[in-house]
Each structure stands twice: as C-alpha cells, then as structure tokens.
Short mmCIF file of N, CA, C and O in Angstrom, two decimals:
data_model
loop_
_atom_site.label_atom_id
_atom_site.label_comp_id
_atom_site.label_asym_id
_atom_site.label_seq_id
_atom_site.Cartn_x
_atom_site.Cartn_y
_atom_site.Cartn_z
N MET A 12 -4.53 -2.71 -21.88
CA MET A 12 -5.24 -1.67 -21.17
C MET A 12 -6.48 -2.23 -20.46
O MET A 12 -6.79 -1.81 -19.37
N ILE A 13 -7.15 -3.19 -21.09
CA ILE A 13 -8.35 -3.77 -20.48
C ILE A 13 -8.01 -4.41 -19.14
O ILE A 13 -8.75 -4.26 -18.17
N GLY A 14 -6.87 -5.08 -19.05
CA GLY A 14 -6.46 -5.69 -17.79
C GLY A 14 -6.22 -4.66 -16.71
O GLY A 14 -6.54 -4.89 -15.54
N GLU A 15 -5.65 -3.53 -17.09
CA GLU A 15 -5.39 -2.46 -16.13
C GLU A 15 -6.70 -1.87 -15.61
O GLU A 15 -6.85 -1.62 -14.42
N VAL A 16 -7.66 -1.66 -16.51
CA VAL A 16 -8.97 -1.14 -16.12
C VAL A 16 -9.65 -2.10 -15.16
O VAL A 16 -10.19 -1.71 -14.13
N ALA A 17 -9.60 -3.38 -15.49
CA ALA A 17 -10.23 -4.40 -14.63
C ALA A 17 -9.57 -4.44 -13.26
O ALA A 17 -10.26 -4.58 -12.24
N ALA A 18 -8.25 -4.30 -13.21
CA ALA A 18 -7.54 -4.32 -11.92
C ALA A 18 -7.92 -3.11 -11.07
O ALA A 18 -8.12 -3.23 -9.86
N ILE A 19 -8.04 -1.95 -11.70
CA ILE A 19 -8.44 -0.74 -10.97
C ILE A 19 -9.85 -0.91 -10.43
O ILE A 19 -10.13 -0.61 -9.26
N LYS A 20 -10.75 -1.41 -11.26
CA LYS A 20 -12.14 -1.60 -10.84
C LYS A 20 -12.24 -2.62 -9.73
O LYS A 20 -13.01 -2.47 -8.78
N ARG A 21 -11.46 -3.70 -9.81
CA ARG A 21 -11.45 -4.71 -8.75
C ARG A 21 -11.06 -4.08 -7.41
O ARG A 21 -11.68 -4.35 -6.38
N GLN A 22 -10.03 -3.26 -7.43
CA GLN A 22 -9.56 -2.62 -6.20
C GLN A 22 -10.62 -1.68 -5.63
O GLN A 22 -10.89 -1.69 -4.42
N ILE A 23 -11.23 -0.89 -6.49
CA ILE A 23 -12.27 0.05 -6.04
C ILE A 23 -13.44 -0.72 -5.45
O ILE A 23 -13.89 -0.44 -4.33
N SER A 24 -13.95 -1.70 -6.19
CA SER A 24 -15.13 -2.42 -5.71
C SER A 24 -14.83 -3.21 -4.45
O SER A 24 -15.66 -3.28 -3.53
N ARG A 25 -13.64 -3.81 -4.35
CA ARG A 25 -13.27 -4.56 -3.15
C ARG A 25 -13.25 -3.64 -1.93
O ARG A 25 -13.80 -3.98 -0.88
N SER A 26 -12.64 -2.48 -2.07
CA SER A 26 -12.56 -1.54 -0.95
C SER A 26 -13.95 -1.08 -0.52
O SER A 26 -14.26 -1.02 0.67
N LEU A 27 -14.79 -0.76 -1.50
CA LEU A 27 -16.12 -0.26 -1.17
C LEU A 27 -17.01 -1.36 -0.59
O LEU A 27 -17.78 -1.10 0.35
N ARG A 28 -16.92 -2.58 -1.10
CA ARG A 28 -17.70 -3.68 -0.53
C ARG A 28 -17.29 -3.96 0.91
O ARG A 28 -18.14 -4.19 1.78
N THR A 29 -15.98 -3.92 1.16
CA THR A 29 -15.48 -4.14 2.51
C THR A 29 -16.02 -3.07 3.45
O THR A 29 -16.49 -3.36 4.55
N ARG A 30 -15.96 -1.82 3.02
CA ARG A 30 -16.43 -0.71 3.84
C ARG A 30 -17.94 -0.82 4.10
O ARG A 30 -18.42 -0.54 5.21
N LEU A 31 -18.67 -1.22 3.08
CA LEU A 31 -20.12 -1.39 3.20
C LEU A 31 -20.43 -2.41 4.30
O LEU A 31 -21.27 -2.17 5.16
N LYS A 32 -19.71 -3.54 4.29
CA LYS A 32 -19.92 -4.59 5.30
C LYS A 32 -19.50 -4.10 6.68
O LYS A 32 -20.19 -4.36 7.67
N GLU A 33 -18.34 -3.41 6.75
CA GLU A 33 -17.86 -2.92 8.05
C GLU A 33 -18.86 -1.98 8.70
O GLU A 33 -19.04 -2.00 9.91
N ARG A 34 -19.47 -1.15 7.90
CA ARG A 34 -20.41 -0.17 8.44
C ARG A 34 -21.82 -0.71 8.59
O ARG A 34 -22.69 -0.04 9.14
N GLY A 35 -22.06 -1.91 8.06
CA GLY A 35 -23.40 -2.50 8.16
C GLY A 35 -24.43 -1.73 7.36
O GLY A 35 -25.59 -1.66 7.74
N VAL A 36 -24.00 -1.15 6.25
CA VAL A 36 -24.87 -0.34 5.41
C VAL A 36 -25.47 -1.21 4.31
O VAL A 36 -24.79 -2.09 3.78
N THR A 37 -26.71 -0.98 3.99
CA THR A 37 -27.33 -1.71 2.88
C THR A 37 -27.18 -0.91 1.59
O THR A 37 -26.96 0.31 1.62
N VAL A 38 -27.31 -1.61 0.48
CA VAL A 38 -27.25 -0.94 -0.83
C VAL A 38 -28.36 0.09 -0.93
O VAL A 38 -28.17 1.20 -1.41
N ALA A 39 -29.54 -0.27 -0.44
CA ALA A 39 -30.69 0.64 -0.50
C ALA A 39 -30.44 1.92 0.29
O ALA A 39 -30.70 3.03 -0.19
N SER A 40 -29.92 1.79 1.51
CA SER A 40 -29.68 2.99 2.32
C SER A 40 -28.55 3.83 1.74
O SER A 40 -28.62 5.07 1.76
N LEU A 41 -27.53 3.19 1.18
CA LEU A 41 -26.44 3.94 0.54
C LEU A 41 -26.97 4.68 -0.68
O LEU A 41 -26.60 5.84 -0.91
N ALA A 42 -27.84 4.05 -1.44
CA ALA A 42 -28.44 4.70 -2.61
C ALA A 42 -29.24 5.93 -2.18
O ALA A 42 -29.13 7.00 -2.79
N ARG A 43 -30.03 5.78 -1.13
CA ARG A 43 -30.80 6.93 -0.61
C ARG A 43 -29.87 8.05 -0.16
O ARG A 43 -30.07 9.22 -0.50
N ASP A 44 -28.84 7.69 0.61
CA ASP A 44 -27.92 8.69 1.16
C ASP A 44 -27.14 9.43 0.08
O ASP A 44 -26.78 10.60 0.25
N THR A 45 -26.84 8.76 -1.02
CA THR A 45 -26.04 9.37 -2.08
C THR A 45 -26.87 9.96 -3.20
O THR A 45 -26.34 10.57 -4.12
N GLY A 46 -28.19 9.74 -3.15
CA GLY A 46 -29.06 10.29 -4.19
C GLY A 46 -28.89 9.58 -5.52
O GLY A 46 -29.03 10.21 -6.58
N THR A 47 -28.60 8.31 -5.47
CA THR A 47 -28.45 7.53 -6.70
C THR A 47 -29.28 6.26 -6.59
O THR A 47 -29.90 6.01 -5.56
N SER A 48 -29.29 5.46 -7.62
CA SER A 48 -30.12 4.25 -7.61
C SER A 48 -29.37 3.05 -7.03
O SER A 48 -28.14 3.03 -7.02
N ARG A 49 -30.14 2.07 -6.58
CA ARG A 49 -29.53 0.82 -6.11
C ARG A 49 -28.77 0.14 -7.24
O ARG A 49 -27.70 -0.43 -7.02
N THR A 50 -29.29 0.24 -8.45
CA THR A 50 -28.62 -0.37 -9.61
C THR A 50 -27.26 0.26 -9.84
O THR A 50 -26.27 -0.45 -10.09
N ALA A 51 -27.18 1.57 -9.71
CA ALA A 51 -25.89 2.25 -9.89
C ALA A 51 -24.89 1.83 -8.82
O ALA A 51 -23.72 1.59 -9.11
N ILE A 52 -25.36 1.70 -7.58
CA ILE A 52 -24.49 1.26 -6.49
C ILE A 52 -24.01 -0.16 -6.76
O ILE A 52 -22.83 -0.48 -6.60
N ARG A 53 -24.91 -1.02 -7.20
CA ARG A 53 -24.52 -2.41 -7.51
C ARG A 53 -23.47 -2.46 -8.62
O ARG A 53 -22.58 -3.30 -8.59
N ARG A 54 -23.59 -1.57 -9.61
CA ARG A 54 -22.58 -1.53 -10.69
C ARG A 54 -21.22 -1.14 -10.13
O ARG A 54 -20.20 -1.68 -10.54
N VAL A 55 -21.20 -0.21 -9.21
CA VAL A 55 -19.93 0.21 -8.61
C VAL A 55 -19.33 -0.95 -7.81
O VAL A 55 -18.12 -1.19 -7.85
N LEU A 56 -20.16 -1.69 -7.10
CA LEU A 56 -19.69 -2.78 -6.25
C LEU A 56 -19.34 -4.05 -7.04
O LEU A 56 -18.64 -4.91 -6.52
N ASP A 57 -19.80 -4.14 -8.28
CA ASP A 57 -19.53 -5.31 -9.12
C ASP A 57 -18.16 -5.15 -9.77
O ASP A 57 -17.96 -4.29 -10.62
N HIS A 58 -17.21 -6.01 -9.38
CA HIS A 58 -15.83 -5.86 -9.88
C HIS A 58 -15.71 -6.10 -11.39
O HIS A 58 -14.77 -5.65 -12.01
N ARG A 59 -16.68 -6.75 -11.99
CA ARG A 59 -16.62 -7.02 -13.43
C ARG A 59 -17.18 -5.88 -14.26
O ARG A 59 -16.90 -5.79 -15.45
N ASN A 60 -17.97 -5.01 -13.66
CA ASN A 60 -18.62 -3.95 -14.41
C ASN A 60 -17.74 -2.70 -14.44
O ASN A 60 -17.55 -2.04 -13.43
N THR A 61 -17.20 -2.40 -15.60
CA THR A 61 -16.35 -1.21 -15.74
C THR A 61 -17.10 -0.05 -16.38
O THR A 61 -16.51 0.98 -16.68
N SER A 62 -18.41 -0.22 -16.63
CA SER A 62 -19.23 0.83 -17.24
C SER A 62 -19.88 1.69 -16.17
O SER A 62 -21.09 1.65 -15.96
N ILE A 63 -19.06 2.44 -15.47
CA ILE A 63 -19.58 3.31 -14.42
C ILE A 63 -18.97 4.69 -14.61
O ILE A 63 -17.90 4.83 -15.19
N THR A 64 -19.65 5.69 -14.10
CA THR A 64 -19.11 7.03 -14.20
C THR A 64 -18.29 7.36 -12.96
O THR A 64 -18.51 6.79 -11.88
N LEU A 65 -17.37 8.27 -13.13
CA LEU A 65 -16.59 8.73 -11.97
C LEU A 65 -17.51 9.37 -10.93
O LEU A 65 -17.29 9.22 -9.73
N ARG A 66 -18.53 10.04 -11.40
CA ARG A 66 -19.48 10.68 -10.48
C ARG A 66 -20.10 9.64 -9.55
O ARG A 66 -20.17 9.84 -8.33
N THR A 67 -20.51 8.50 -10.09
CA THR A 67 -21.12 7.46 -9.28
C THR A 67 -20.11 6.85 -8.32
O THR A 67 -20.42 6.59 -7.16
N VAL A 68 -18.89 6.64 -8.79
CA VAL A 68 -17.86 6.09 -7.91
C VAL A 68 -17.57 7.06 -6.76
O VAL A 68 -17.49 6.67 -5.60
N VAL A 69 -17.43 8.34 -7.10
CA VAL A 69 -17.13 9.34 -6.07
C VAL A 69 -18.28 9.45 -5.08
O VAL A 69 -18.05 9.49 -3.87
N ARG A 70 -19.51 9.47 -5.56
CA ARG A 70 -20.67 9.53 -4.66
C ARG A 70 -20.70 8.33 -3.72
O ARG A 70 -20.96 8.46 -2.53
N THR A 71 -20.47 7.14 -4.29
CA THR A 71 -20.50 5.92 -3.48
C THR A 71 -19.40 5.95 -2.43
O THR A 71 -19.63 5.65 -1.25
N ALA A 72 -18.20 6.31 -2.86
CA ALA A 72 -17.07 6.38 -1.92
C ALA A 72 -17.35 7.39 -0.82
O ALA A 72 -17.13 7.10 0.37
N LYS A 73 -17.84 8.55 -1.20
CA LYS A 73 -18.13 9.59 -0.21
C LYS A 73 -19.21 9.12 0.77
O LYS A 73 -19.12 9.37 1.97
N GLY A 74 -20.22 8.43 0.25
CA GLY A 74 -21.28 7.91 1.11
C GLY A 74 -20.78 6.90 2.12
O GLY A 74 -21.40 6.68 3.15
N LEU A 75 -19.63 6.28 1.82
CA LEU A 75 -19.05 5.30 2.74
C LEU A 75 -17.88 5.88 3.54
O LEU A 75 -17.14 5.15 4.19
N GLY A 76 -17.70 7.19 3.45
CA GLY A 76 -16.66 7.84 4.24
C GLY A 76 -15.29 7.82 3.62
O GLY A 76 -14.28 7.98 4.31
N TYR A 77 -15.22 7.61 2.32
CA TYR A 77 -13.94 7.63 1.60
C TYR A 77 -13.84 8.89 0.75
O TYR A 77 -14.84 9.43 0.29
N ARG A 78 -12.63 9.31 0.53
CA ARG A 78 -12.34 10.35 -0.46
C ARG A 78 -11.56 9.66 -1.56
O ARG A 78 -10.56 8.98 -1.30
N LEU A 79 -12.00 9.79 -2.79
CA LEU A 79 -11.36 9.13 -3.91
C LEU A 79 -10.35 10.08 -4.53
O LEU A 79 -10.65 11.24 -4.79
N ARG A 80 -9.14 9.57 -4.73
CA ARG A 80 -8.10 10.35 -5.42
C ARG A 80 -7.62 9.54 -6.61
O ARG A 80 -7.39 8.34 -6.50
N LEU A 81 -7.44 10.21 -7.71
CA LEU A 81 -6.98 9.58 -8.93
C LEU A 81 -5.59 10.13 -9.23
O LEU A 81 -5.39 11.34 -9.24
N THR A 82 -4.63 9.24 -9.43
CA THR A 82 -3.30 9.70 -9.78
C THR A 82 -2.90 9.08 -11.11
O THR A 82 -3.34 7.99 -11.47
N MET A 83 -2.07 9.81 -11.81
CA MET A 83 -1.55 9.31 -13.08
C MET A 83 -0.03 9.40 -13.01
O MET A 83 0.52 10.37 -12.50
N GLU A 84 0.60 8.35 -13.49
CA GLU A 84 2.06 8.30 -13.46
C GLU A 84 2.57 8.10 -14.88
O GLU A 84 1.99 7.33 -15.63
N PRO A 85 3.65 8.78 -15.22
CA PRO A 85 4.19 8.58 -16.57
C PRO A 85 4.78 7.18 -16.71
O PRO A 85 5.26 6.60 -15.74
N THR A 86 4.70 6.65 -17.89
CA THR A 86 5.32 5.36 -18.16
C THR A 86 6.66 5.60 -18.85
O THR A 86 6.88 6.64 -19.46
N ILE A 87 7.54 4.65 -18.72
CA ILE A 87 8.85 4.76 -19.36
C ILE A 87 8.74 4.05 -20.70
O ILE A 87 8.46 2.85 -20.75
N ASP A 88 8.94 4.80 -21.77
CA ASP A 88 8.84 4.21 -23.10
C ASP A 88 10.14 3.57 -23.55
O ASP A 88 10.14 2.58 -24.26
N LYS A 89 11.26 4.14 -23.12
CA LYS A 89 12.53 3.65 -23.61
C LYS A 89 13.60 3.87 -22.55
O LYS A 89 13.70 4.95 -21.97
N VAL A 90 14.40 2.87 -22.31
CA VAL A 90 15.50 2.99 -21.37
C VAL A 90 16.79 3.02 -22.18
O VAL A 90 17.03 2.14 -23.00
N GLU A 91 17.55 4.05 -21.97
CA GLU A 91 18.81 4.18 -22.70
C GLU A 91 19.98 4.02 -21.75
O GLU A 91 19.96 4.49 -20.63
N ARG A 92 21.00 3.34 -22.23
CA ARG A 92 22.22 3.18 -21.44
C ARG A 92 23.07 4.44 -21.67
O ARG A 92 23.25 4.87 -22.80
N VAL A 93 23.54 4.99 -20.58
CA VAL A 93 24.40 6.18 -20.67
C VAL A 93 25.74 5.87 -20.03
O VAL A 93 25.84 5.04 -19.12
N GLN A 94 26.74 6.53 -20.48
CA GLN A 94 28.07 6.37 -19.93
C GLN A 94 28.24 7.34 -18.76
O GLN A 94 28.03 8.54 -18.91
N ALA A 95 28.62 6.79 -17.60
CA ALA A 95 28.84 7.64 -16.43
C ALA A 95 30.15 8.41 -16.62
O ALA A 95 31.11 7.90 -17.19
N PRO A 96 30.20 9.63 -16.12
CA PRO A 96 31.45 10.40 -16.19
C PRO A 96 32.57 9.67 -15.44
O PRO A 96 32.32 9.00 -14.44
N ARG A 97 33.79 9.78 -15.94
CA ARG A 97 34.93 9.08 -15.34
C ARG A 97 35.12 9.35 -13.86
O ARG A 97 35.44 8.44 -13.11
N GLU A 98 34.92 10.58 -13.47
CA GLU A 98 35.16 10.92 -12.06
C GLU A 98 34.16 10.25 -11.12
O GLU A 98 34.38 10.16 -9.92
N VAL A 99 33.05 9.74 -11.63
CA VAL A 99 32.04 9.10 -10.80
C VAL A 99 32.29 7.59 -10.69
O VAL A 99 31.83 6.95 -9.75
N LEU A 100 33.03 7.01 -11.61
CA LEU A 100 33.23 5.56 -11.64
C LEU A 100 33.80 5.00 -10.34
O LEU A 100 33.28 3.99 -9.83
N PRO A 101 34.83 5.60 -9.72
CA PRO A 101 35.33 5.05 -8.45
C PRO A 101 34.25 5.05 -7.35
O PRO A 101 34.14 4.10 -6.57
N LEU A 102 33.46 6.09 -7.31
CA LEU A 102 32.38 6.17 -6.34
C LEU A 102 31.35 5.06 -6.58
O LEU A 102 30.89 4.39 -5.64
N MET A 103 31.01 4.80 -7.83
CA MET A 103 30.04 3.76 -8.17
C MET A 103 30.59 2.37 -7.79
O MET A 103 29.85 1.54 -7.27
N ARG A 104 31.88 2.13 -8.04
CA ARG A 104 32.48 0.85 -7.67
C ARG A 104 32.45 0.67 -6.15
O ARG A 104 32.13 -0.40 -5.63
N GLY A 105 32.80 1.72 -5.43
CA GLY A 105 32.78 1.66 -3.97
C GLY A 105 31.38 1.40 -3.43
O GLY A 105 31.19 0.62 -2.50
N LEU A 106 30.39 2.03 -4.04
CA LEU A 106 29.01 1.82 -3.65
C LEU A 106 28.60 0.37 -3.93
O LEU A 106 27.95 -0.27 -3.11
N GLY A 107 29.01 -0.16 -5.06
CA GLY A 107 28.71 -1.55 -5.40
C GLY A 107 29.32 -2.51 -4.39
O GLY A 107 28.67 -3.48 -3.97
N ARG A 108 30.58 -2.25 -3.97
CA ARG A 108 31.21 -3.12 -2.96
C ARG A 108 30.48 -3.03 -1.63
O ARG A 108 30.29 -4.03 -0.94
N ALA A 109 30.04 -1.82 -1.26
CA ALA A 109 29.31 -1.65 0.00
C ALA A 109 27.99 -2.43 -0.02
O ALA A 109 27.63 -3.09 0.95
N VAL A 110 27.31 -2.38 -1.14
CA VAL A 110 26.04 -3.12 -1.28
C VAL A 110 26.32 -4.63 -1.20
O VAL A 110 25.58 -5.37 -0.54
N ASP A 111 27.40 -5.08 -1.84
CA ASP A 111 27.75 -6.50 -1.77
C ASP A 111 28.02 -6.94 -0.33
O ASP A 111 27.63 -8.03 0.08
N ARG A 112 28.70 -6.09 0.45
CA ARG A 112 28.95 -6.42 1.85
C ARG A 112 27.66 -6.50 2.66
O ARG A 112 27.51 -7.36 3.52
N LEU A 113 26.72 -5.61 2.36
CA LEU A 113 25.45 -5.65 3.05
C LEU A 113 24.71 -6.96 2.76
O LEU A 113 24.09 -7.55 3.65
N ARG A 114 24.75 -7.39 1.52
CA ARG A 114 24.07 -8.62 1.14
C ARG A 114 24.70 -9.82 1.84
O ARG A 114 24.03 -10.79 2.16
N ALA A 115 26.03 -9.78 2.04
CA ALA A 115 26.75 -10.89 2.66
C ALA A 115 26.39 -11.03 4.13
O ALA A 115 26.50 -12.11 4.71
N ASN A 116 25.96 -9.94 4.74
CA ASN A 116 25.63 -9.98 6.18
C ASN A 116 24.26 -10.44 6.35
O ASN A 116 23.40 -10.77 6.51
#
C-alpha cells in the first residue's frame, strides 16, 4: 500500500509542479491565492511527502486551474475458471481462429 500511496503522490506533485512552471506562478503567490501557507504548498509539491490533507491538495490544484477527481476501482481478489456453455464453444473457437489470423497479418 505504501508504494501505491507514493505513486499517487508522485503523479499529483509532478502534475502540479509542471503546471506551476507553465503558468510562471511562485509558491508564495499560489499560497496567497489559495489562502494557505507556503509550507503547505511545498508539502503538496514534494513527491516524497504523503502527509498532506485532501483540502490542501484540492486548494492547490484549484489555484493552478485543475479540478481534482478521485476514483476508486474494485480489486479482483480471486479469479475462478468457469466452464463455458456447450452452445458457445464453437463461437469461441471461431473467434480464436479470427484473432490468430489477425495476428498473422
């Protein structure tokens, strides 16, 4: 889980640092515009610092013209093999042959 958190933070901080440079905005002016401290902005921009609040991330993103969206996806805990119904087997074989022909081209 720690690796996943670090990867998410790296992506957020990279995007925000890039946007900061593109817009020519300073940390001080972004802090003023968002009503937060320079230290808080620096924590958001530091890819190693995962001790930040969502509020600070959202404020920083909004101050740079971004809207932050958080999505969650279910993970697959177990994959089970199932037997396909007999009437589907010819269709599956035909589909497999068609895919093989595509690969050959």
